[in-house]
mmCIF file of C-alpha atoms in Angstrom:
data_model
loop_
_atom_site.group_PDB
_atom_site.id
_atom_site.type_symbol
_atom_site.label_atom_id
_atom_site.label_comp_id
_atom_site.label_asym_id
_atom_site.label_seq_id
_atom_site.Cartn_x
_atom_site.Cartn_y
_atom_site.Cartn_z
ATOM 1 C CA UNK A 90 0.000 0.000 0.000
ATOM 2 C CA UNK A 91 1.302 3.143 -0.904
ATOM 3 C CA UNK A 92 0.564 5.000 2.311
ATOM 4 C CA UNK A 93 2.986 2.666 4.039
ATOM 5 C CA UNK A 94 5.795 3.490 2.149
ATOM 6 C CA UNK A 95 5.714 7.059 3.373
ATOM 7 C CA UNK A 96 6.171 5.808 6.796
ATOM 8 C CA UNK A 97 2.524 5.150 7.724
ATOM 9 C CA UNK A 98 1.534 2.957 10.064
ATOM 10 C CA UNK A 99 -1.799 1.362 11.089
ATOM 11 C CA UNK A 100 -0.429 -0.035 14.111
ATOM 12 C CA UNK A 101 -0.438 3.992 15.357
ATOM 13 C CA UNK A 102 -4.356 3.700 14.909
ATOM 14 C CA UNK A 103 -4.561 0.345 16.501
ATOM 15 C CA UNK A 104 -8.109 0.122 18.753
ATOM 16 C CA UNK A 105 -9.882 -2.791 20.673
ATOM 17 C CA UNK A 106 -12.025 -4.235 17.595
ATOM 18 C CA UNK A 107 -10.912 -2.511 14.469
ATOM 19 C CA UNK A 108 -8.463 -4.663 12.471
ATOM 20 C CA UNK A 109 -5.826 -3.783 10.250
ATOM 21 C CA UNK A 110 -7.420 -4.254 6.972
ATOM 22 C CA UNK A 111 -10.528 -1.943 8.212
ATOM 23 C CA UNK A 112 -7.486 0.261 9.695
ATOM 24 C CA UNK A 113 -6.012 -0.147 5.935
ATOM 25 C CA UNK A 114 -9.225 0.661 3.934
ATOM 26 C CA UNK A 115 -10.382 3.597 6.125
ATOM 27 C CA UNK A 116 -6.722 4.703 5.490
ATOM 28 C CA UNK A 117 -7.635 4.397 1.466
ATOM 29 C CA UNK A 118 -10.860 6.252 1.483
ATOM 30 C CA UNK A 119 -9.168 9.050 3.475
ATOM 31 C CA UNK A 120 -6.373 9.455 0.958
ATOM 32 C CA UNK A 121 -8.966 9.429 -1.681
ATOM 33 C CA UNK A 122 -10.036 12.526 -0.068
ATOM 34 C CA UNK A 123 -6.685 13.784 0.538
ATOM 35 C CA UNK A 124 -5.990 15.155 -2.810
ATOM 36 C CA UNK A 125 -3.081 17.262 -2.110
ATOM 37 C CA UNK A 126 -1.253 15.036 0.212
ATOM 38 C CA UNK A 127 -1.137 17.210 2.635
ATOM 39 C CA UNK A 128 -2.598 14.461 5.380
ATOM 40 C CA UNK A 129 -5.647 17.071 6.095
ATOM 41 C CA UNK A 130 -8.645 16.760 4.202
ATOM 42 C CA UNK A 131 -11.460 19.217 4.499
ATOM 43 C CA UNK A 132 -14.830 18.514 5.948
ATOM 44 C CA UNK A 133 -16.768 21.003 3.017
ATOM 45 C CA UNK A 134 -15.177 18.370 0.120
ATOM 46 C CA UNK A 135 -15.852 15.131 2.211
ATOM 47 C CA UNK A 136 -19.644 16.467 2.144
ATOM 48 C CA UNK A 137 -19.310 17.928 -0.963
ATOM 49 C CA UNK A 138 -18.429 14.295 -2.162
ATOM 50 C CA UNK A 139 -20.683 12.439 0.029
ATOM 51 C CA UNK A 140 -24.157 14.744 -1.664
ATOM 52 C CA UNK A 141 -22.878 14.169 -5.619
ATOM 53 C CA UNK A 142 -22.852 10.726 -5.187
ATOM 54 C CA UNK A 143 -26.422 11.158 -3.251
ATOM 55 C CA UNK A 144 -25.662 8.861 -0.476
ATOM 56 C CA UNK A 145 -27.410 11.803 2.171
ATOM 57 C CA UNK A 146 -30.259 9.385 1.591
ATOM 58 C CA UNK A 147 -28.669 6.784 3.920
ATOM 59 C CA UNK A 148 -28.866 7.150 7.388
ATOM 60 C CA UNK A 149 -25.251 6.271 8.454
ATOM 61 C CA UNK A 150 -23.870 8.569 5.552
ATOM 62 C CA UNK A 151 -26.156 11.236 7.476
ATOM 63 C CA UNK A 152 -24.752 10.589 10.936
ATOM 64 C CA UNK A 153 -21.336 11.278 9.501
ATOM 65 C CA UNK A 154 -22.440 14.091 7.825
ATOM 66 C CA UNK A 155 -23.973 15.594 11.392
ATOM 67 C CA UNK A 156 -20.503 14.251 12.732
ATOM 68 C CA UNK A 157 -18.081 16.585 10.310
ATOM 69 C CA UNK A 158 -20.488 19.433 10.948
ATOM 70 C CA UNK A 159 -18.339 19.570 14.446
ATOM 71 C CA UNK A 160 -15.444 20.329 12.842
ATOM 72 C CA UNK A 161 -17.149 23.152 10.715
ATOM 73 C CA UNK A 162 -14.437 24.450 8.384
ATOM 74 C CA UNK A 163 -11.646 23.369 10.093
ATOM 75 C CA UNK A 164 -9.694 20.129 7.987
ATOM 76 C CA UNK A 165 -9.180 16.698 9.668
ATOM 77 C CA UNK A 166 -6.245 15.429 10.335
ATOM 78 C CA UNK A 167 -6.362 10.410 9.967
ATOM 79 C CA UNK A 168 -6.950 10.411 13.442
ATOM 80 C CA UNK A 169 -10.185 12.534 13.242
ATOM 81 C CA UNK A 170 -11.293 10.843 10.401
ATOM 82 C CA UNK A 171 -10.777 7.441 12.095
ATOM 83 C CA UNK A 172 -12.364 8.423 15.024
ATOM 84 C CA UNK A 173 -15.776 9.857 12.930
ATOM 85 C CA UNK A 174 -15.626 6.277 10.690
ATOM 86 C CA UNK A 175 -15.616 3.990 13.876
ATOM 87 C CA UNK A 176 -17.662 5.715 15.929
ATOM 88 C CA UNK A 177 -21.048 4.446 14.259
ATOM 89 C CA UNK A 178 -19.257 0.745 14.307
ATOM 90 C CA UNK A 179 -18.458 1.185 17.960
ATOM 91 C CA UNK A 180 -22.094 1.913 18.406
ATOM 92 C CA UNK A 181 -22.710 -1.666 17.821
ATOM 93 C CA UNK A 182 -20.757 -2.760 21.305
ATOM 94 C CA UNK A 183 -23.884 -2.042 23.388
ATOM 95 C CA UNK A 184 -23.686 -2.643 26.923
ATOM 96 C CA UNK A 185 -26.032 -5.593 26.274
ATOM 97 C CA UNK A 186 -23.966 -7.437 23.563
ATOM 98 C CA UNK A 187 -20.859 -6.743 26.041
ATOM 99 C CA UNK A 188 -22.482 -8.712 28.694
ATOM 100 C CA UNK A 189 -22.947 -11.462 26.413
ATOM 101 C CA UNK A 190 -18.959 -11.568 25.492
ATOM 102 C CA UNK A 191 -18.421 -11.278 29.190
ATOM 103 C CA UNK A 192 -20.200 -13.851 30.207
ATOM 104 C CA UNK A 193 -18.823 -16.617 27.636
ATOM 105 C CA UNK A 194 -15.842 -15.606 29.577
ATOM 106 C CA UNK A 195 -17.190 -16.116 33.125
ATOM 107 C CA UNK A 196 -18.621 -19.710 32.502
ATOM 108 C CA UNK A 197 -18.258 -20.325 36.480
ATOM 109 C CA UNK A 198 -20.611 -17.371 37.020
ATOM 110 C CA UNK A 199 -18.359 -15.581 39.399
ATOM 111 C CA UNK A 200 -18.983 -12.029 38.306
ATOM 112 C CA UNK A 201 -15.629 -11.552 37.464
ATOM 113 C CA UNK A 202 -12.753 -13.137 34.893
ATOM 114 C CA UNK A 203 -10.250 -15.244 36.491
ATOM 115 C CA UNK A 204 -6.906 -16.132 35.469
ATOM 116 C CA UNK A 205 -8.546 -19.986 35.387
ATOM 117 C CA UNK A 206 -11.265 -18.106 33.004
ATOM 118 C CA UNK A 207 -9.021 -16.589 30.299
ATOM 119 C CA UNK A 208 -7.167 -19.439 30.500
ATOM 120 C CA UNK A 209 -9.736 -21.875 29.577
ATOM 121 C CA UNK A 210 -10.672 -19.278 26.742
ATOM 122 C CA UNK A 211 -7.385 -19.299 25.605
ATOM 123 C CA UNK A 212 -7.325 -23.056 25.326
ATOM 124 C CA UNK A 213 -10.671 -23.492 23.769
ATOM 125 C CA UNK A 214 -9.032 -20.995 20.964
ATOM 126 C CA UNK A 215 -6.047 -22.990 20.465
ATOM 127 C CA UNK A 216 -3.960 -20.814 22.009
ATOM 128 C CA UNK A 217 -0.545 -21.585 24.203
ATOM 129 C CA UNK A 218 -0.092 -18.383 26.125
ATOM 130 C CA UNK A 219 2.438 -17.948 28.919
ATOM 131 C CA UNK A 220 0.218 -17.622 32.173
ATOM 132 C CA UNK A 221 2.956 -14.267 32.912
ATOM 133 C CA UNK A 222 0.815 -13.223 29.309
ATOM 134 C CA UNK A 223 -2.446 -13.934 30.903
ATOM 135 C CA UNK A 224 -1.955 -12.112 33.588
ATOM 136 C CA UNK A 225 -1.005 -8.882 31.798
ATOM 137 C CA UNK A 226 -4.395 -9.174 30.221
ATOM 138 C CA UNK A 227 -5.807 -9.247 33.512
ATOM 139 C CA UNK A 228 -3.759 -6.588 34.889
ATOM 140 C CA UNK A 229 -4.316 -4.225 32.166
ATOM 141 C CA UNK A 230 -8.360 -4.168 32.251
ATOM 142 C CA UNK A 231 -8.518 -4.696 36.172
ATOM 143 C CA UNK A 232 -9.203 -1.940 37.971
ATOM 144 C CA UNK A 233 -8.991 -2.503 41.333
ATOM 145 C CA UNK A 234 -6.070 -4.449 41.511
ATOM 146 C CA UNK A 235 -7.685 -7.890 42.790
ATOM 147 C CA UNK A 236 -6.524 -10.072 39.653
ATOM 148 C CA UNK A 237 -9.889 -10.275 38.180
ATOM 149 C CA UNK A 238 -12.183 -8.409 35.593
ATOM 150 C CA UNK A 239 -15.104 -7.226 36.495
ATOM 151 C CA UNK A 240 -18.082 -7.040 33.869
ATOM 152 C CA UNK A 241 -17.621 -3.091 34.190
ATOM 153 C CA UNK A 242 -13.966 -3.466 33.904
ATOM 154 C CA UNK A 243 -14.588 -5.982 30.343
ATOM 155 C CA UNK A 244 -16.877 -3.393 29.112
ATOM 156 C CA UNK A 245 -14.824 -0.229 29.914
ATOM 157 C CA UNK A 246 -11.851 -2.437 28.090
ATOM 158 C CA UNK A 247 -14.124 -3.358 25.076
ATOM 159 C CA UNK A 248 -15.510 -0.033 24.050
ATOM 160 C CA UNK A 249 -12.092 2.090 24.870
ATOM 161 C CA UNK A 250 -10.756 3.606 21.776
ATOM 162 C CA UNK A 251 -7.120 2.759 22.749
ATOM 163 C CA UNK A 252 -5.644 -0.194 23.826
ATOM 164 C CA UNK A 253 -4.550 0.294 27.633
ATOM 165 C CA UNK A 254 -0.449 0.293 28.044
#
């Protein structure tokens, strides 16, 4: 891809449930944009774009549109552009369907993930993890220390727009 041979990098844009070939392709459509190269593209040409190919019709082209209208006439920089594109898939992580995740996780109904729960998980996926790895995991979305995730914890973890470090 051409934008990686200028030094681009998707792993910079990295987020919990956006992978690299969505990273890639949003990537595309905003250098399609991005006529001058000049990594900015303006919000009056996206929308400009977006009403002569009449997609205003549909309703996620129209939450987008309602979405640059916060950035008036100021441009957007990848990041901004990212963060507009995901937002309406991040939408679809409701609390509900959260729970659900969670709770394949916590099949001994504790109310929290254990290190014996991700480690099951990890198994049934056919992964050989270190148990020093697992507990990482654990440490990184636990946040009160005790060695376990909470359901609040998993859902604060799942919807975050940045991976935790």
């Amino acid at each position: 891809m051409a934008s990686q041979s200028s030094g681009w990098s998707w792993k910079k844009y990295e987020r919990p449930g956006l992978m690299q070939d969505e990273i890639e392709e949003i990537k595309a459509a905003f250098d399609l944009f991005d006529v001058d190269g000049t990594q900015r593209i303006h919000p009056r040409d996206l929308r400009m774009c977006i009403q002569s190919l009449n997609l205003r019709r549909n309703q996620v082209v129209r939450h987008i549109l309602n979405d640059l209208e916060r950035f008036g006439a100021k441009p957007i920089d990848f990041k901004a552009f990212l963060d507009i594109m995901t937002a309406k898939m991040g939408e679809r992580d409701t609390k509900e369907d959260v729970s659900k995740v969670f709770r394949l996780f916590d099949d001994d109904r504790t109310g929290s993930i254990s290190l014996k729960n991700l480690q099951r998980v990890a198994r049934e996926l056919g992964e050989q993890l270190p148990v020093e790895a697992l507990e990482e995991m654990i440490a990184r979305a636990d946040s009160d220390a005790d060695g376990k995730v909470t359901e609040d914890d998993f859902y604060v973890l799942m919807t975050e727009k940045t991976f935790p470090y």
